Tab-separated table of C-alpha atoms in Angstrom:
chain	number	residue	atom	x	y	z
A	134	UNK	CA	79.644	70.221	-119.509
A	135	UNK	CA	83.032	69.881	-118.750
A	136	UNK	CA	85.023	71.199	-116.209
A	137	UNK	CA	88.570	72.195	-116.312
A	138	UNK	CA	90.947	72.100	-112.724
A	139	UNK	CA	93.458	75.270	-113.217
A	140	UNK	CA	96.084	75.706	-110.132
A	141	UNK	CA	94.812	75.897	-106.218
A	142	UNK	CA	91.434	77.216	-106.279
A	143	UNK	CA	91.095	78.296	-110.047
A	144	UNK	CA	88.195	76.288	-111.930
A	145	UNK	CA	87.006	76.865	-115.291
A	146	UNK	CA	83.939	75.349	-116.343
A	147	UNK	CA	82.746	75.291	-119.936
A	148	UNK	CA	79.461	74.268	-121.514
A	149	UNK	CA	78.753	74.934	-125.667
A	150	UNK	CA	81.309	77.485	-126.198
A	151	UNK	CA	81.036	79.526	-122.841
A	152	UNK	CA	82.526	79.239	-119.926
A	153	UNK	CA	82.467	80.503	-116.213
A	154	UNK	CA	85.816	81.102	-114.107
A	155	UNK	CA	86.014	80.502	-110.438
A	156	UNK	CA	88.684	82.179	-108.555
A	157	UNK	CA	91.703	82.661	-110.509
A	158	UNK	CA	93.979	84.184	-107.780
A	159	UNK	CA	97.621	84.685	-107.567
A	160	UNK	CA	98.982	81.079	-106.773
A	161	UNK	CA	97.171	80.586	-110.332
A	162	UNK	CA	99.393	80.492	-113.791
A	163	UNK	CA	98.171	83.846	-115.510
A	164	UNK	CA	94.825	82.992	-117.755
A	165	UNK	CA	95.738	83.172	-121.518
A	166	UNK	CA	92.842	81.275	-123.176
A	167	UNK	CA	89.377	83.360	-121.321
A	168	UNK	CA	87.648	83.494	-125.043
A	169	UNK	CA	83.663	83.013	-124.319
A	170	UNK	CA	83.989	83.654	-121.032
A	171	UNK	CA	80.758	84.927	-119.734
A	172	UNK	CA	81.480	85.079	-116.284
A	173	UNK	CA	83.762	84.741	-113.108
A	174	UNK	CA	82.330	83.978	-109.780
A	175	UNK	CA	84.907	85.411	-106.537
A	176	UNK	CA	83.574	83.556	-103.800
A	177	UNK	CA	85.571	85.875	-101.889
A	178	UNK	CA	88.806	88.766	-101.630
A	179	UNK	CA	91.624	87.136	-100.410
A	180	UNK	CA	94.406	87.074	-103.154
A	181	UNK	CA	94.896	83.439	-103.436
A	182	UNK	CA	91.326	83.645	-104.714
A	183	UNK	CA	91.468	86.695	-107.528
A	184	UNK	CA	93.961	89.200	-108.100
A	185	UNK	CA	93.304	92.118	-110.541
A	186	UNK	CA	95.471	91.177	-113.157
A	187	UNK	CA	93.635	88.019	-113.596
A	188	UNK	CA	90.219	89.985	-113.946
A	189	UNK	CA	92.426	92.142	-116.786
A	190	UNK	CA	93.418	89.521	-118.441
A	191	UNK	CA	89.971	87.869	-118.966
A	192	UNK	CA	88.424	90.740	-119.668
A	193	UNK	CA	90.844	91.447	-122.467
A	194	UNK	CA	89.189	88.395	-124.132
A	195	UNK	CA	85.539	88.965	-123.323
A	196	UNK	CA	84.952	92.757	-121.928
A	197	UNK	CA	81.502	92.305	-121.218
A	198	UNK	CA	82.209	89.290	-118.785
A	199	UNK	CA	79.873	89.475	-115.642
A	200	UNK	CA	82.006	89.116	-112.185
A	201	UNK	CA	80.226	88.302	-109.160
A	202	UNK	CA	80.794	87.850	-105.093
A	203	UNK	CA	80.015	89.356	-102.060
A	204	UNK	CA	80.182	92.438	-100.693
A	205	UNK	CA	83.629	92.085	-99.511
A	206	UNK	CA	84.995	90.861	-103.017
A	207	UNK	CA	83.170	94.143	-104.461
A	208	UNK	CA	84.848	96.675	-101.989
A	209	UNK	CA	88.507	95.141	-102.625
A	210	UNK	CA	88.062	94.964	-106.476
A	211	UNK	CA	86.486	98.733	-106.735
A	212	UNK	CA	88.250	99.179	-109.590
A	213	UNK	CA	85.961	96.313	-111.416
A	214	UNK	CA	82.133	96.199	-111.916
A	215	UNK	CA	80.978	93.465	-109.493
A	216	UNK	CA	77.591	92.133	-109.013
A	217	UNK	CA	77.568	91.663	-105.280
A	218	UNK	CA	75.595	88.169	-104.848
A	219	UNK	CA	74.459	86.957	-101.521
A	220	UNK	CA	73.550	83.828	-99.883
A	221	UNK	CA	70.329	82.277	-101.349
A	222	UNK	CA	70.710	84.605	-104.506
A	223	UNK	CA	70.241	82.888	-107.652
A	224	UNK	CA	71.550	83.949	-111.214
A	225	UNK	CA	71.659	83.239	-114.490
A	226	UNK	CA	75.068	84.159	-116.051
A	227	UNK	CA	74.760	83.113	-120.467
A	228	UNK	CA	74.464	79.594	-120.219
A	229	UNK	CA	75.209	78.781	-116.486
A	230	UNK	CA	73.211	78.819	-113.220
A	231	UNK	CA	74.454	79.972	-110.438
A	232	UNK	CA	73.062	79.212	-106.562
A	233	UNK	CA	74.704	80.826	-103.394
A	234	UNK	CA	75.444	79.418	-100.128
A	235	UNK	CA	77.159	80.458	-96.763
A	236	UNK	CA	78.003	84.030	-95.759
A	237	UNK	CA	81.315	83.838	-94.099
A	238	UNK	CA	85.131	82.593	-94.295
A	239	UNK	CA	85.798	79.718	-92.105
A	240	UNK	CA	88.166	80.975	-89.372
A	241	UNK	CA	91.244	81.374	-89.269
A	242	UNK	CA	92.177	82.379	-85.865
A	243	UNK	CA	90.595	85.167	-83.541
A	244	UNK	CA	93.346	87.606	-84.239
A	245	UNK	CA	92.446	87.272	-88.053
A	246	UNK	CA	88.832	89.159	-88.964
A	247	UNK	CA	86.433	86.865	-90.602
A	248	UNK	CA	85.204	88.058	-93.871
A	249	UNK	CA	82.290	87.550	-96.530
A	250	UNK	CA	82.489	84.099	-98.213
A	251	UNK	CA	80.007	82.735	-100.760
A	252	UNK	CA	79.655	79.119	-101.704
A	253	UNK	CA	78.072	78.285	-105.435
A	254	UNK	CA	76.145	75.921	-106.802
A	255	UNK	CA	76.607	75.441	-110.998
A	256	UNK	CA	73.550	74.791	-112.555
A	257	UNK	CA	72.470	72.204	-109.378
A	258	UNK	CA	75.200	69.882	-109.892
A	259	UNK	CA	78.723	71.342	-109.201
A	260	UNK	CA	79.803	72.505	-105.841
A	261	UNK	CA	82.422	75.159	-104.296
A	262	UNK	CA	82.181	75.971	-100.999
A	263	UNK	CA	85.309	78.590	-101.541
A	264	UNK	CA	87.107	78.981	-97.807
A	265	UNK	CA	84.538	77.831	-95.865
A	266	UNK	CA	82.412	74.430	-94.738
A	267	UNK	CA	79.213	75.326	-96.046
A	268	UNK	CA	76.872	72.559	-96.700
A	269	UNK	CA	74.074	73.322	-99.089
A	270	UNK	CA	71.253	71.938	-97.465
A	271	UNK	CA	68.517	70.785	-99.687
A	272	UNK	CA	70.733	70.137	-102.503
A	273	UNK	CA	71.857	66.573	-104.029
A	274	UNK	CA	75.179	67.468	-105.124
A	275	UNK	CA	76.805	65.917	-108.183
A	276	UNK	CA	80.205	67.159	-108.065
A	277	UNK	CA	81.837	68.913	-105.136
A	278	UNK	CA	85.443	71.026	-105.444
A	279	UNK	CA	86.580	69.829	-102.105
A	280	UNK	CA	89.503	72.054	-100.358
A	281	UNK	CA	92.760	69.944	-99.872
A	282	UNK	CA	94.743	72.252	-97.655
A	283	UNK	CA	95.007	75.609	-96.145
A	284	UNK	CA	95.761	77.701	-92.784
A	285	UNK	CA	91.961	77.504	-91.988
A	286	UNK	CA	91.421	73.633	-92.131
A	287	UNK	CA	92.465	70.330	-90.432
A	288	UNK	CA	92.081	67.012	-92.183
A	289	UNK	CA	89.454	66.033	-89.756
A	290	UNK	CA	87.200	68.498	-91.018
A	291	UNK	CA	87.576	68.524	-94.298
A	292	UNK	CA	86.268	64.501	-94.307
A	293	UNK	CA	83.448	65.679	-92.075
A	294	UNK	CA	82.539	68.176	-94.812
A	295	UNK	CA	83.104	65.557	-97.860
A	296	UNK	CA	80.461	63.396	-95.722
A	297	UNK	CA	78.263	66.061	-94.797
A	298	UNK	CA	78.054	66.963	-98.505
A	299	UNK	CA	77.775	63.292	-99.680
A	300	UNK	CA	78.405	64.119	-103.113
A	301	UNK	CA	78.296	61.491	-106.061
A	302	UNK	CA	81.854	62.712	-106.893
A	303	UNK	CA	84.556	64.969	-105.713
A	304	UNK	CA	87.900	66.467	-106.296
A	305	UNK	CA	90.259	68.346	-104.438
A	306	UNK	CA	91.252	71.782	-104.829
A	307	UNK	CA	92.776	74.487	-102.817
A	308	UNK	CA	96.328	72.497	-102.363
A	309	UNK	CA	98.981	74.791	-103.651
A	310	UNK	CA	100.190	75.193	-99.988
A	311	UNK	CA	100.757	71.134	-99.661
A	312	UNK	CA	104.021	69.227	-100.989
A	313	UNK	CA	103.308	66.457	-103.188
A	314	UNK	CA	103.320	63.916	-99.983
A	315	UNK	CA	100.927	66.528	-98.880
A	316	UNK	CA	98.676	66.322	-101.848
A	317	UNK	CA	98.547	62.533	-101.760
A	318	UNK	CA	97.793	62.060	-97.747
A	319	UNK	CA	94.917	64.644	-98.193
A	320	UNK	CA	93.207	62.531	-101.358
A	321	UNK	CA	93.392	59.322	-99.501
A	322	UNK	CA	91.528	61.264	-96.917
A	323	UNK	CA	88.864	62.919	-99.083
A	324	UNK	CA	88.681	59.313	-101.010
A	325	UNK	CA	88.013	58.047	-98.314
A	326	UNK	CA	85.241	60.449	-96.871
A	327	UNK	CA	83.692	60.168	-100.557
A	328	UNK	CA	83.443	56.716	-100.448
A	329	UNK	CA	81.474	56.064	-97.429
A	330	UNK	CA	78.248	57.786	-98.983
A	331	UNK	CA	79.431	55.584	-102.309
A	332	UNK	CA	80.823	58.579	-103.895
A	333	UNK	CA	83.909	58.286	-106.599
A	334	UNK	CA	86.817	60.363	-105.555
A	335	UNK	CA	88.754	62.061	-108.541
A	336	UNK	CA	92.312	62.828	-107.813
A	337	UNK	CA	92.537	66.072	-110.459
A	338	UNK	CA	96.129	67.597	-111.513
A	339	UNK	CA	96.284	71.431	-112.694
A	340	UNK	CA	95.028	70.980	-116.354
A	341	UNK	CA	93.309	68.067	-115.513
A	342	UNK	CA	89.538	67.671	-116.770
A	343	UNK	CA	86.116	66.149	-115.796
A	344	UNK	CA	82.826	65.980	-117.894
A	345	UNK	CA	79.490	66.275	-116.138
């Protein structure tokens, strides 16, 4: 299985010919190559995260793609067919499957409403937490998309997380907001959260690719 790291918070993972998207949003270049895609998970509806020209353009490849997400995802992308998923829900999408965690969107700040946020698990070894801290208890986590930057996080937390999570590898994501100094304080961080549980800390570029 191999995964590919597309801009911010935009993975595509593929395994035999299929693949499943994870929030293509709009800080994401547009998605040209979606052929076999059987599905695109929306962990949840803010922008960064999915716009609908990104759900147009993969469904111009595949039209009988499956999109999933909570209810809040589902009620901002009306105009698409969206399986609302919930936490503990598990699903089988083609190849792939699929695990969910959390509920809710870390916070923000109290003037800013806190909406529905899933987590997923990819066939028990991949993890994305989306916008939130969600630790999926009970789970020995292979590989976990660990978020970089963003107006709801502090660096403290985010090695808290990596260690809470104790995954065998990680990566970060969710760092379009960071400069390049940015990038590279926040990976010595999560590198060195990872390897205090004697994890391996991957530092993936846009494009950039991991087997699993």
């Amino acid at each position: 299985m191999r995964l590919t790291k597309l801009e911010h918070a935009a993975l595509v993972i593929e395994d035999s010919g299929e693949k499943l998207f994870i929030d293509p949003g709009n800080f994401t270049t547009p998605i040209t190559e979606a052929s076999g895609a059987v599905g695109v998970v929306l962990t949840h509806e803010h922008p960064d995260h999915w716009t609908p020209e990104q759900l147009r353009r993969i469904q111009g490849a595949e039209p009988d793609v499956r999109i999933l997400g909570p209810e809040g995802v589902a009620s901002a992308a009306s105009d698409f067919d969206v399986e609302v998923v919930h936490p503990g829900d598990e699903v089988e999408v083609g190849r792939f499957r699929l695990r969910f965690f959390g509920g809710r969107h870390a916070v923000i700040h109290e003037s800013i409403p806190v909406i529905d946020n899933v987590g997923v698990l990819v066939d028990d070894t991949l993890y994305y937490g989306g916008d939130s801290f969600t630790v999926p208890e009970g789970v020995e986590v292979g590989v976990h998309a660990v978020p970089a930057g963003a107006p709801w996080l502090k660096i403290g937390e985010v090695i808290d997380y990596v260690m809470a999570v104790g995954a065998k590898r990680t990566f970060p994501t969710h760092e379009m907001g960071l400069s390049r100094s940015g990038k590279e304080l926040s990976n010595g961080r999560i590198a060195w959260a990872t390897e205090q549980g004697g994890g391996e800390f991957t530092p993936l570029e846009p494009g950039d690719t991991l087997d699993f």
